[in-house]
Tab-separated table of C-alpha atoms in Angstrom:
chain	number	residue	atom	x	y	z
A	1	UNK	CA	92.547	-32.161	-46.721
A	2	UNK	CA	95.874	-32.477	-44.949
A	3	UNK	CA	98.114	-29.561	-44.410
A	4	UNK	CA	101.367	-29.460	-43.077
A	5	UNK	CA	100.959	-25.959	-41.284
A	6	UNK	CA	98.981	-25.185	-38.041
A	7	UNK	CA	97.218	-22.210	-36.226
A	8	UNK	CA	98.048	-21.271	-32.528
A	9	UNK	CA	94.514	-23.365	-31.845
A	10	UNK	CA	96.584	-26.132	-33.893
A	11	UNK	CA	93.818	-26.342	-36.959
A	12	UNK	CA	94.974	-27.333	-40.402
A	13	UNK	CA	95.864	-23.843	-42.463
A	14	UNK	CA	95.111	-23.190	-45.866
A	15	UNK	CA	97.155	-21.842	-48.350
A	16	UNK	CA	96.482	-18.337	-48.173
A	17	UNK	CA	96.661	-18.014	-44.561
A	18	UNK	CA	100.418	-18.929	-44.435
A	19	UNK	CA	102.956	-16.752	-43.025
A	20	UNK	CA	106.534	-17.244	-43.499
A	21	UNK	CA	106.974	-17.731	-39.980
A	22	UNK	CA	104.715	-21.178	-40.281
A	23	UNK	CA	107.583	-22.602	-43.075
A	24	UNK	CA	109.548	-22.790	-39.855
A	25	UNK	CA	107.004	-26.010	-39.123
A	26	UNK	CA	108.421	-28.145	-42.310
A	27	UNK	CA	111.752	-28.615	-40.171
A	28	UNK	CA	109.848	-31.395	-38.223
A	29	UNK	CA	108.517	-32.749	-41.032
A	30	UNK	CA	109.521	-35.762	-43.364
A	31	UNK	CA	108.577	-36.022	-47.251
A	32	UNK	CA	105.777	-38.246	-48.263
A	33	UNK	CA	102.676	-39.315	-49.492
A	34	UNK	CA	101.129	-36.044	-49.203
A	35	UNK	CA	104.722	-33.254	-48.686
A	36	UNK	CA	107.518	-33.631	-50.888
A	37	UNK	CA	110.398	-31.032	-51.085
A	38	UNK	CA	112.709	-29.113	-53.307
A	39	UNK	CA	115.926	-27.146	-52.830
A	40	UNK	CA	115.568	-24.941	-55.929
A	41	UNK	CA	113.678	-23.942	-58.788
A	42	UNK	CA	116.489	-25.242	-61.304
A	43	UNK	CA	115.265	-26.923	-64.914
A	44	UNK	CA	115.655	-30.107	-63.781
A	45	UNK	CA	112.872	-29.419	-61.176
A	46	UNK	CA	110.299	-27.665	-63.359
A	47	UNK	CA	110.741	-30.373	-65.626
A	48	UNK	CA	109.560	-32.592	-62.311
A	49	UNK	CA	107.026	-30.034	-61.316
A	50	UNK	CA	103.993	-31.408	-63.989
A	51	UNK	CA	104.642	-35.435	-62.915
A	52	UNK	CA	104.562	-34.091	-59.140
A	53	UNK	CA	101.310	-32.249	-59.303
A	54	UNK	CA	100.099	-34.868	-61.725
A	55	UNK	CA	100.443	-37.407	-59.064
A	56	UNK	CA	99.086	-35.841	-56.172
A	57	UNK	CA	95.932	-35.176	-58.227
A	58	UNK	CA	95.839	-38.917	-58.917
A	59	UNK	CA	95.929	-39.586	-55.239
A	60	UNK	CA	94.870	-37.730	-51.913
A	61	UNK	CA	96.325	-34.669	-52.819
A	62	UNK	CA	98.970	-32.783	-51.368
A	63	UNK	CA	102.118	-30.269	-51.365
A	64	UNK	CA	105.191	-29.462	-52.701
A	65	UNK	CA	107.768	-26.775	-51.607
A	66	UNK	CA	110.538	-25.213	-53.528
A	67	UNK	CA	113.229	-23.633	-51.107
A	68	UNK	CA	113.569	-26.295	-48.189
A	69	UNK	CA	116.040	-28.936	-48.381
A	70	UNK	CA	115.306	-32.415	-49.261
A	71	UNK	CA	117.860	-33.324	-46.207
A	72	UNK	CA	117.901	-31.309	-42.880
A	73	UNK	CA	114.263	-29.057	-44.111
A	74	UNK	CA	116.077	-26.183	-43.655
A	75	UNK	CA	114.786	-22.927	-45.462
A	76	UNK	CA	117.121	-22.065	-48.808
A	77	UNK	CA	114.927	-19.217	-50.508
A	78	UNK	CA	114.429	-18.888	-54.056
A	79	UNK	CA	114.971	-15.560	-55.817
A	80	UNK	CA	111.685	-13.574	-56.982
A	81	UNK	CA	110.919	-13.855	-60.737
A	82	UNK	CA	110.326	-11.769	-63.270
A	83	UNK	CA	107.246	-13.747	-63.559
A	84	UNK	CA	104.578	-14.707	-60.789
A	85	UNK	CA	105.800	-18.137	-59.988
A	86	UNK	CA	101.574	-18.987	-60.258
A	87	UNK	CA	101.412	-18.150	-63.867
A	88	UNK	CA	105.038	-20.141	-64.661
A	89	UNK	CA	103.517	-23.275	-62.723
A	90	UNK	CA	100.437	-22.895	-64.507
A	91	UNK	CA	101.616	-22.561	-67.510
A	92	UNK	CA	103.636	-25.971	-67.083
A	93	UNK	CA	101.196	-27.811	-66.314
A	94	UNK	CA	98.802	-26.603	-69.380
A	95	UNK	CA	101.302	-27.927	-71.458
A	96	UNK	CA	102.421	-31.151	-70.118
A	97	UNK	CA	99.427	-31.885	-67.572
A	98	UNK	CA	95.672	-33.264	-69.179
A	99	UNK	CA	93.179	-32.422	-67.954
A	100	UNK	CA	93.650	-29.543	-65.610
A	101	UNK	CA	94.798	-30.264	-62.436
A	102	UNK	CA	93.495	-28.401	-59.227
A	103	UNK	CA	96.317	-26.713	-58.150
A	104	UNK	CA	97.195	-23.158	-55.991
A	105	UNK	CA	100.693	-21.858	-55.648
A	106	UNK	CA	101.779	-19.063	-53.512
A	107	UNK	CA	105.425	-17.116	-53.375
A	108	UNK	CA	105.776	-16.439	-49.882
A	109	UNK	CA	108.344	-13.661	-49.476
A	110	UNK	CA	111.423	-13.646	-46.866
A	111	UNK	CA	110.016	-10.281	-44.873
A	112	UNK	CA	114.063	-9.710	-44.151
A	113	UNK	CA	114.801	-10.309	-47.496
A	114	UNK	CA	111.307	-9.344	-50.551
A	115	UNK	CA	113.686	-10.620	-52.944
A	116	UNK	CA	113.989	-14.261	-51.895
A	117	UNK	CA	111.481	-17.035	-50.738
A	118	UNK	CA	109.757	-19.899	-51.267
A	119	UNK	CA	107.335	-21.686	-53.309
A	120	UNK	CA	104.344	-23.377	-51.700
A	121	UNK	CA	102.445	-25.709	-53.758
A	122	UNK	CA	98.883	-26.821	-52.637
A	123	UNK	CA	97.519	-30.308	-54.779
A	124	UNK	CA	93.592	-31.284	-54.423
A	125	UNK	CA	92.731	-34.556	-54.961
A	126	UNK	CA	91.614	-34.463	-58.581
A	127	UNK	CA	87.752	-34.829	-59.271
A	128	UNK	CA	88.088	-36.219	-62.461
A	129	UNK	CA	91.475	-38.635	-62.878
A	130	UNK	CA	93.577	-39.703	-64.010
A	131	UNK	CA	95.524	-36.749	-64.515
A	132	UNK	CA	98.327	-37.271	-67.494
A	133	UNK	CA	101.619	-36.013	-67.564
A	134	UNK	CA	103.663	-36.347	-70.767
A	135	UNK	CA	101.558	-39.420	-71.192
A	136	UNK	CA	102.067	-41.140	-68.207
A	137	UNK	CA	99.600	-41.231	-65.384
A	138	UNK	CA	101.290	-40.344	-62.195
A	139	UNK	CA	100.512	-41.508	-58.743
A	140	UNK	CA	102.211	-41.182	-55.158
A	141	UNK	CA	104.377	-43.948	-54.065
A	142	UNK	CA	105.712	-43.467	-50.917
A	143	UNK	CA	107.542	-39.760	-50.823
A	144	UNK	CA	108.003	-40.182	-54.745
A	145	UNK	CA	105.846	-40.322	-58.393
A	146	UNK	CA	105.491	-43.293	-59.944
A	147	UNK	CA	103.451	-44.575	-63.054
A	148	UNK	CA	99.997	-46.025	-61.981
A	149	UNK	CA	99.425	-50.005	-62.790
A	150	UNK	CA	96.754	-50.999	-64.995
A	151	UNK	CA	94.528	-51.515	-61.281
A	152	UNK	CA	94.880	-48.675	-60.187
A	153	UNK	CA	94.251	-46.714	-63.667
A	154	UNK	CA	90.718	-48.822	-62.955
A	155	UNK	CA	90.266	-47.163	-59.993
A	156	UNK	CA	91.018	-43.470	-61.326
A	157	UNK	CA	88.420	-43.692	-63.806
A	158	UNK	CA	85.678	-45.296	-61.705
A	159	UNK	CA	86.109	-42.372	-59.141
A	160	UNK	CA	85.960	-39.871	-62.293
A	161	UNK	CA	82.578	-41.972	-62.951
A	162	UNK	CA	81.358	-41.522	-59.407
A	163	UNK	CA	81.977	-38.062	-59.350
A	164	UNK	CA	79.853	-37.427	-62.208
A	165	UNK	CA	76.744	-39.340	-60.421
A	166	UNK	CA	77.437	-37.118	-57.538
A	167	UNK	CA	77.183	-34.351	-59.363
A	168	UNK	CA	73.628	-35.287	-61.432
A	169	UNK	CA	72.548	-36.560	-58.107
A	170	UNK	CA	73.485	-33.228	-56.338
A	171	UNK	CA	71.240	-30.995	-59.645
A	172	UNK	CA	68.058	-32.623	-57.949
A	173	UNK	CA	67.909	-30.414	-54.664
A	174	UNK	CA	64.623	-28.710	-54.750
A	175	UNK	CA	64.119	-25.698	-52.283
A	176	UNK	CA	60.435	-25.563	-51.334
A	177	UNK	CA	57.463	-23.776	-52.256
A	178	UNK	CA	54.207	-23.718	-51.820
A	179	UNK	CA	53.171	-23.476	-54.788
A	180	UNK	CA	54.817	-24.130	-58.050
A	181	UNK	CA	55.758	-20.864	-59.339
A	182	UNK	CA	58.318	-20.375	-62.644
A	183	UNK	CA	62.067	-21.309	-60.919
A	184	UNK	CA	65.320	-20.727	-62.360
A	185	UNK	CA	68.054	-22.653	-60.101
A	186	UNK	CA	71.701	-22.333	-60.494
A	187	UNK	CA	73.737	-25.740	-59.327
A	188	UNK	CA	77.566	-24.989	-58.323
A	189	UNK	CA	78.754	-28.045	-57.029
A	190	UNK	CA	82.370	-28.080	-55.153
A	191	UNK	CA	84.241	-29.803	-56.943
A	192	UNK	CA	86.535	-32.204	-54.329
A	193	UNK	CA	84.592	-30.756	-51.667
A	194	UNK	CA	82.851	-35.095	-51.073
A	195	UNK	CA	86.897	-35.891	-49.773
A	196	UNK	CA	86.994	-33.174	-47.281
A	197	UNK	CA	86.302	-32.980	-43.311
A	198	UNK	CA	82.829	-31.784	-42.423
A	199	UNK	CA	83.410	-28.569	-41.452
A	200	UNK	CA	83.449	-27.535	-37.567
A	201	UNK	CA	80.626	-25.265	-35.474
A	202	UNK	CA	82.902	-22.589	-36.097
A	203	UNK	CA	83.390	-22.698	-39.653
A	204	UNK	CA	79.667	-22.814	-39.894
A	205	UNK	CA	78.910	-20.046	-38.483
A	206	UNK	CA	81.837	-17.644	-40.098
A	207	UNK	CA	80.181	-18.791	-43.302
A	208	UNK	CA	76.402	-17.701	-42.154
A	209	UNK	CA	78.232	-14.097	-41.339
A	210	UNK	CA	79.965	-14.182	-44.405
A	211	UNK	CA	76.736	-15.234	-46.591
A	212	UNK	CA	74.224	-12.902	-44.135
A	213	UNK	CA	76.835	-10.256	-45.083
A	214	UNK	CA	76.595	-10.504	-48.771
A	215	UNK	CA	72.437	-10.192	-48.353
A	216	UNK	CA	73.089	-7.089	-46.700
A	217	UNK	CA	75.957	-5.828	-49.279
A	218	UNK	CA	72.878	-6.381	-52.026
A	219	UNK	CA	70.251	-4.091	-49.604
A	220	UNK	CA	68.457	-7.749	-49.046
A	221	UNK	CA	66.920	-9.280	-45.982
A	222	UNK	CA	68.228	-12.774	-44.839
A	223	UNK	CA	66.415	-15.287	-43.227
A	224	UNK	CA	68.079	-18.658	-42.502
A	225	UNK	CA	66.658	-21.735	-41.967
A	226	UNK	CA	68.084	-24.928	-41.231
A	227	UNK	CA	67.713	-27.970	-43.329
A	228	UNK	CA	69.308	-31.507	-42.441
A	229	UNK	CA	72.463	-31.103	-44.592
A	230	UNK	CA	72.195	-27.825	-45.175
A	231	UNK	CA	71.393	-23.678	-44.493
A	232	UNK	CA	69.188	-21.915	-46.894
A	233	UNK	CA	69.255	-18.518	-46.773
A	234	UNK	CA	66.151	-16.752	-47.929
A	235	UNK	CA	65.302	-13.113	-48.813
A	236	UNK	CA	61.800	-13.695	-47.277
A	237	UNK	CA	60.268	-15.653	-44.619
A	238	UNK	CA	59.053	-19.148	-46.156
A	239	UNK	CA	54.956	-18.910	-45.541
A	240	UNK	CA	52.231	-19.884	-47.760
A	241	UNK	CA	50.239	-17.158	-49.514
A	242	UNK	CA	53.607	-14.572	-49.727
A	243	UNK	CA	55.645	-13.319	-52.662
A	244	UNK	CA	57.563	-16.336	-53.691
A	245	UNK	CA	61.391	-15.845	-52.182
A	246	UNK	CA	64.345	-16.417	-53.751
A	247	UNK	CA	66.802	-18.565	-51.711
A	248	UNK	CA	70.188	-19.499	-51.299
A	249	UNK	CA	70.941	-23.410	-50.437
A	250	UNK	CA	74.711	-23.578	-48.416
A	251	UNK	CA	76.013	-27.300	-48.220
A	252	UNK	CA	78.810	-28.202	-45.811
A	253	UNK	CA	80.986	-29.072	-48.699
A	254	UNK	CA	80.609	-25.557	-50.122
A	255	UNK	CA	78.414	-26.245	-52.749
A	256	UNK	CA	75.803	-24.275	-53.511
A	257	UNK	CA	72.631	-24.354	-55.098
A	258	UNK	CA	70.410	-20.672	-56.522
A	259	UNK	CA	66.814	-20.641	-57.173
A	260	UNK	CA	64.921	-17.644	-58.142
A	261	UNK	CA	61.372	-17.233	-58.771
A	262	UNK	CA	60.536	-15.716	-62.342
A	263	UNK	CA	58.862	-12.100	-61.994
A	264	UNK	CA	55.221	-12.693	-63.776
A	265	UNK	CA	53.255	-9.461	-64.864
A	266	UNK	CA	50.410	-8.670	-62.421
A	267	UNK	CA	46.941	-8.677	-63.949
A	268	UNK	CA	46.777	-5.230	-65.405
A	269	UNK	CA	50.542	-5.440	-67.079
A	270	UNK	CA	49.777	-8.645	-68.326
A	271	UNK	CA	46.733	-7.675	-69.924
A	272	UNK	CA	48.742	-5.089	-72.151
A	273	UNK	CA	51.651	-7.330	-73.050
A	274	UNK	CA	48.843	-9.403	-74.911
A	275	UNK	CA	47.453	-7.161	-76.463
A	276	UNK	CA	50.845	-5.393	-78.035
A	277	UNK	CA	52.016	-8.825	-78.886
A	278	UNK	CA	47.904	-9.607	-80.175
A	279	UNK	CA	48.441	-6.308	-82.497
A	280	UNK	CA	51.706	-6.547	-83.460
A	281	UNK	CA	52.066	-10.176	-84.370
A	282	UNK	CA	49.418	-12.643	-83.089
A	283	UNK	CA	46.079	-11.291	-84.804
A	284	UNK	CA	44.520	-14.471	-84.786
A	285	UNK	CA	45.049	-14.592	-80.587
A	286	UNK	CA	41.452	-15.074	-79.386
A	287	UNK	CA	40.165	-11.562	-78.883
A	288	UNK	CA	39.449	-12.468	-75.065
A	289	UNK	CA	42.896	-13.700	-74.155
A	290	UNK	CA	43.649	-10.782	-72.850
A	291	UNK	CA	41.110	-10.614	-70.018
A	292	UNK	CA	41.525	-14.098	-68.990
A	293	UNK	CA	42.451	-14.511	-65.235
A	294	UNK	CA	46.131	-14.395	-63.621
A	295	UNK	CA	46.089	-17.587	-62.359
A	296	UNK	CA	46.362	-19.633	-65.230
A	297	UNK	CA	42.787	-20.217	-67.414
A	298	UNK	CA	42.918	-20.968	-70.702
A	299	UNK	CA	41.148	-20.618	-73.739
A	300	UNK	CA	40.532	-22.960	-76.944
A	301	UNK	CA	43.510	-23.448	-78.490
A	302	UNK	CA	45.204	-21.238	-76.733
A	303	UNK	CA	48.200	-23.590	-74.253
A	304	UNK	CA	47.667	-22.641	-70.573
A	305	UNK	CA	51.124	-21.790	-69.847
A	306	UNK	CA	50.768	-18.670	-72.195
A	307	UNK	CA	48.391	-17.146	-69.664
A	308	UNK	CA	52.027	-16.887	-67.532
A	309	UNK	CA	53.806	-13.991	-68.920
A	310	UNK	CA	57.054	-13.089	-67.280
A	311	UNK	CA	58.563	-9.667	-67.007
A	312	UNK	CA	62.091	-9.918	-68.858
A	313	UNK	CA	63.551	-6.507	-66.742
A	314	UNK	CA	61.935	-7.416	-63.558
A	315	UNK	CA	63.306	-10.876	-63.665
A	316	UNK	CA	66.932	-10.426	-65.052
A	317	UNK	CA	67.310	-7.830	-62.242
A	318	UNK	CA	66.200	-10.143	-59.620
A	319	UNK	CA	68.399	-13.076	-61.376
A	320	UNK	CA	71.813	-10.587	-61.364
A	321	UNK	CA	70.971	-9.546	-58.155
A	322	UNK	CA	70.869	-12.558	-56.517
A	323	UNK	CA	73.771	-14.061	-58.653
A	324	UNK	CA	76.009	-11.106	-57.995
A	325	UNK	CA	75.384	-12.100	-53.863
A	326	UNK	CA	76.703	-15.456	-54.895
A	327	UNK	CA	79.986	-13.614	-56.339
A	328	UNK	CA	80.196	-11.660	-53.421
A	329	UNK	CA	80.076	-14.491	-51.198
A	330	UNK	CA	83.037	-16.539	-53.375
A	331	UNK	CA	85.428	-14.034	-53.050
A	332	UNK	CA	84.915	-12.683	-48.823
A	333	UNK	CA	84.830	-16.750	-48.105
A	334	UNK	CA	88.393	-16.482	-49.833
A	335	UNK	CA	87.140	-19.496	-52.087
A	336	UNK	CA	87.295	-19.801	-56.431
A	337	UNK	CA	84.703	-20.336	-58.703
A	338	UNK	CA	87.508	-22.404	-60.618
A	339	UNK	CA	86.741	-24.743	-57.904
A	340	UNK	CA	83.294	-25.777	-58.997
A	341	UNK	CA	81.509	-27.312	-61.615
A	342	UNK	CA	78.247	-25.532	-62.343
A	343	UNK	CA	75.384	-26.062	-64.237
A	344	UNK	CA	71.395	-24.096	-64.341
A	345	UNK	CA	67.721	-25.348	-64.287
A	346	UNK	CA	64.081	-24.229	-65.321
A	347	UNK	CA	61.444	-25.353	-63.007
A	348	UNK	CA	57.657	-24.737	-63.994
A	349	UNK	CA	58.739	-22.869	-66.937
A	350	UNK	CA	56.992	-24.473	-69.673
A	351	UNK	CA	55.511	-21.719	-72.184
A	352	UNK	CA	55.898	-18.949	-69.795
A	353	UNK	CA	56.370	-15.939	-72.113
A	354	UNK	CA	58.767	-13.143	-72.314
A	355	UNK	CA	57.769	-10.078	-72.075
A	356	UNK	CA	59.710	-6.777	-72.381
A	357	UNK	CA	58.140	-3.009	-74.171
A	358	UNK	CA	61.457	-2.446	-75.287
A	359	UNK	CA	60.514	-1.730	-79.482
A	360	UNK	CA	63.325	-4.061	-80.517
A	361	UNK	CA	61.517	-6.866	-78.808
A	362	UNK	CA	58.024	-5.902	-80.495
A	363	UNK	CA	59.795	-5.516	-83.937
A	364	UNK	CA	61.762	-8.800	-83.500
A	365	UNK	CA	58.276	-10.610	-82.318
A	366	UNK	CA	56.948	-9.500	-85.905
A	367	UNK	CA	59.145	-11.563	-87.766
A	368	UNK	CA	60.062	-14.336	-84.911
A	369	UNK	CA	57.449	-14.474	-83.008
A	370	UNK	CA	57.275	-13.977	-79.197
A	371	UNK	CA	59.941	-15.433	-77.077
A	372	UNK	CA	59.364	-18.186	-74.477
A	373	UNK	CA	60.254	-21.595	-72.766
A	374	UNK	CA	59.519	-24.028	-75.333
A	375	UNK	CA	60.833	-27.168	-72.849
A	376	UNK	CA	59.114	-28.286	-70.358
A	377	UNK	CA	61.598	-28.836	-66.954
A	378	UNK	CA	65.342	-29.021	-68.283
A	379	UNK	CA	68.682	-29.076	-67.069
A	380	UNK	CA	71.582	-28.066	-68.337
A	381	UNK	CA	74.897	-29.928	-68.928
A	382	UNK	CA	77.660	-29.741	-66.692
A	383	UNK	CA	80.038	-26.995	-67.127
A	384	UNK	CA	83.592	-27.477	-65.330
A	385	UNK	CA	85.091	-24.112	-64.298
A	386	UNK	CA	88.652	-25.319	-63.646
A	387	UNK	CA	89.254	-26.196	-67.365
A	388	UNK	CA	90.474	-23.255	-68.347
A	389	UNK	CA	87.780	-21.988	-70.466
A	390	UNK	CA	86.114	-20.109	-67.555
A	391	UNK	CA	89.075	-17.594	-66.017
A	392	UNK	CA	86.462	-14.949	-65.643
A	393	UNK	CA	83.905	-16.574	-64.676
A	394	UNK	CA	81.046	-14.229	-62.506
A	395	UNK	CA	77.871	-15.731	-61.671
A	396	UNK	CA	75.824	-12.776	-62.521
A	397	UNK	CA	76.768	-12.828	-66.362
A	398	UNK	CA	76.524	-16.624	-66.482
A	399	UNK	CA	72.930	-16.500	-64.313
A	400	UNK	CA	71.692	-13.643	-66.636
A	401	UNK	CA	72.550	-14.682	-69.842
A	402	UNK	CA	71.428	-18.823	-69.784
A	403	UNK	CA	68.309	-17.584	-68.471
A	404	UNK	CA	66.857	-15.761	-71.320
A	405	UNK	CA	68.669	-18.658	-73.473
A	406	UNK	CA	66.783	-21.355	-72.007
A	407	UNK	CA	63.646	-19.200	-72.846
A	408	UNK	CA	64.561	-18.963	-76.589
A	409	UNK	CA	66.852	-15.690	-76.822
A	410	UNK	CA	69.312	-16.287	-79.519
A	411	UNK	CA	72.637	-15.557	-77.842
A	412	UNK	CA	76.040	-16.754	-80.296
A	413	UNK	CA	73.701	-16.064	-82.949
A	414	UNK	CA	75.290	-14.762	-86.435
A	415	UNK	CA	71.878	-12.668	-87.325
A	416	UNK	CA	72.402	-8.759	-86.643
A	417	UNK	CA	68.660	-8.617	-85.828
A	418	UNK	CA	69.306	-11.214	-82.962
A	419	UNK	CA	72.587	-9.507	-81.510
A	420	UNK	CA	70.484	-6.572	-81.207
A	421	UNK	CA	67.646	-8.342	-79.183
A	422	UNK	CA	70.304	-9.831	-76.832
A	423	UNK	CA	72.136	-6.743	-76.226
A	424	UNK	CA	68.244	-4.893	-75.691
A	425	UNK	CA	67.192	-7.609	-73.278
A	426	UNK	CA	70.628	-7.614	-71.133
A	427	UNK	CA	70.914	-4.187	-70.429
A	428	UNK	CA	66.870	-3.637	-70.183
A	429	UNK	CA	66.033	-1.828	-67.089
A	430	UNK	CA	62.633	-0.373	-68.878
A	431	UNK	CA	59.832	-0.038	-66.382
A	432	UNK	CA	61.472	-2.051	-63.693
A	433	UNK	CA	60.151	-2.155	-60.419
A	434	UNK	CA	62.696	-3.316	-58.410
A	435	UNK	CA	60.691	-6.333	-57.270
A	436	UNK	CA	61.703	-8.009	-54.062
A	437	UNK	CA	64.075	-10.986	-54.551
């Protein structure tokens, strides 16, 4: 995306990198399609502020400043609010701007004077136009807003539409195994991140630090290998006959795809989850279930996928721990998960049961019946993280919790006995092992 400010190497800067020195660059600068300025912050102009944004959205992005002059672009700070000027823009735009555009705004402070300076505005092109303010969709014309024709509104919406096939095309990346073990995969796709450069040899590689970093933040190993469009970073090395890795897939746009293996009971442990689940609520299991081999056998009338049982501590630690790298990596790469759309899968899943010695699980499986993935490979829909909804977003909890959901634990349910099960399961650290991830 285009930016008006420069390094000393003369590469494009991004908003938080700006000093107040690099304003002094805007003097040689004229307004237009992608800069526009403002003298003040008066009423008149945050009653212009929602179109502005809403039209930069609508096209190919771009900035506005508040405290240069429309004229000569010479500096004329604003005073400091009471407020943060981010939370007053924001909230201007979540009333007169649908949906939400992507938008970050930074007071840059006068270091002669803390009191005074100005506004810098940073527009992305918009993912999913058009983008309508006071019900009028905005686009750039020139160095002004304007309202869009009725071609141009066709336009908006087909690149909404393409966006969305990007983003079910981009949920079908499969990291490979060698054989196909249980998977839960986490999809967090960019969002804008199709429009923008391909990023240079050097951004490349202070991403590998930063993600080879986060491995070691978690006590994990890193291996990277390189794919044709992408790194994936893996806690293991990738060889046939080893504990199935979990792996992290790094795409130039930013995006990012998870997978983690599922942690199923060795031979022994899974030979006395059967039979506590045979005694407490299955007594018509066939008597032998329990001794039938690890790898998968199955017995009349028995489905083969219940011979998989998973270990519901062993796995939700390796699925937080993993997730929680993928936090750590957002916030040292000085990126936002309001920036990406995200949205989880379940991979060789298909009647693989849950499994925990926590009594609340045993007494639940009474009434209930065991817990397990009753779908056979399924997606999830498409959760957008700039719409306001997801503020706090942290991988971790999201990763956690949709896992066990997808494998039939009742979270949002009304039932105390439920609630109880989802708060056992969650916090569960009973017996773990601290697998490797």
């Amino acid at each position: 995306m285009f930016s008006p400010f420069r390094d000393a190497k003369g590469e494009p800067k991004g908003i938080a990198d700006i000093t107040y020195e690099d304003l002094g660059q805007l003097a040689d600068m004229d307004e237009g399609y992608v800069l526009e300025f403002k003298r003040s912050f008066t009423s008149s102009v945050k009653a212009k502020v929602p179109k502005i944004i809403a039209s930069f959205a609508n096209s190919r992005g771009g900035w506005l400043v508040i405290g240069v002059a429309d004229d000569d672009h010479a500096l004329c700070p604003v005073p400091r609010g009471s407020a943060d000027y981010s939370q007053v823009i924001g909230e201007l735009c979540r009333r007169h701007v649908s949906p939400a555009p992507p938008f970050d705004v930074r007071f840059i402070a006068d270091p002669a004077e803390p009191d005074q300076g100005v506004i810098v505005i940073q527009v992305e092109e918009g993912s999913f136009p058009p983008y309508v303010a006071d019900g009028v969709v905005e686009i750039r014309e020139g160095s002004t807003s304007g309202p869009a024709t009725g071609a141009v509104l066709v336009e908006l919406y087909n690149k909404a539409t393409g966006r969305q096939r990007h983003i079910a095309e981009f949920c079908q990346r499969t990291v490979y195994y060698a054989l196909p073990v249980p998977l839960f995969n986490l999809y967090l796709y960019r969002l804008g991140g199709a429009m923008r450069e391909v990023p240079s040899r050097d951004e490349v590689n202070a991403r590998t630090a930063c993600m080879r970093r986060a491995f070691a933040a978690q006590g994990l190993d890193c291996h990277v290998q390189h794919a044709h469009d992408s790194l994936i970073f893996r806690t293991s090395v990738a060889f046939d006959g080893l504990v199935p890795h979990s792996a992290i897939e790094l795409f130039p746009d930013e995006s990012m795809k998870l997978t983690v293996p599922a942690v199923l009971c060795a031979p022994d442990e899974r030979r006395r989850a059967l039979e506590a689940l045979a005694g407490a609520c299955l007594p018509d299991m066939p008597g032998d279930l329990a001794t039938d081999d690890a790898a998968g056998g199955c017995h009349e009338g028995v489905p083969r996928g219940w011979a998989r049982v998973m270990s519901a501590s062993d796995t939700l630690r390796r699925v937080t721990r993993m997730a929680s790298l993928l936090d750590r990596y957002v916030r040292a790469s000085g990126s936002f998960w309001q920036r990406y759309a995200a949205a989880y899968e379940l991979e060789n899943m298909a009647g693989v049961l849950l499994w925990s010695d926590d009594p609340l699980y045993l007494e639940y499986a009474k009434s209930h019946g065991p817990l397990f993935c009753g779908t056979t490979d399924c997606r999830s829909r498409v959760r957008y993280l700039n719409d306001g909804e997801h503020d706090s977003f942290r991988a971790r909890q999201f990763a956690g919790s949709h896992f066990f959901e997808a494998c039939g634990l009742p979270l949002g349910s009304p039932a105390p006995e439920d609630n109880a099960l989802v708060d056992a399961l969650l916090r569960t650290t009973r017996g773990a092992r601290r697998p490797s991830s």
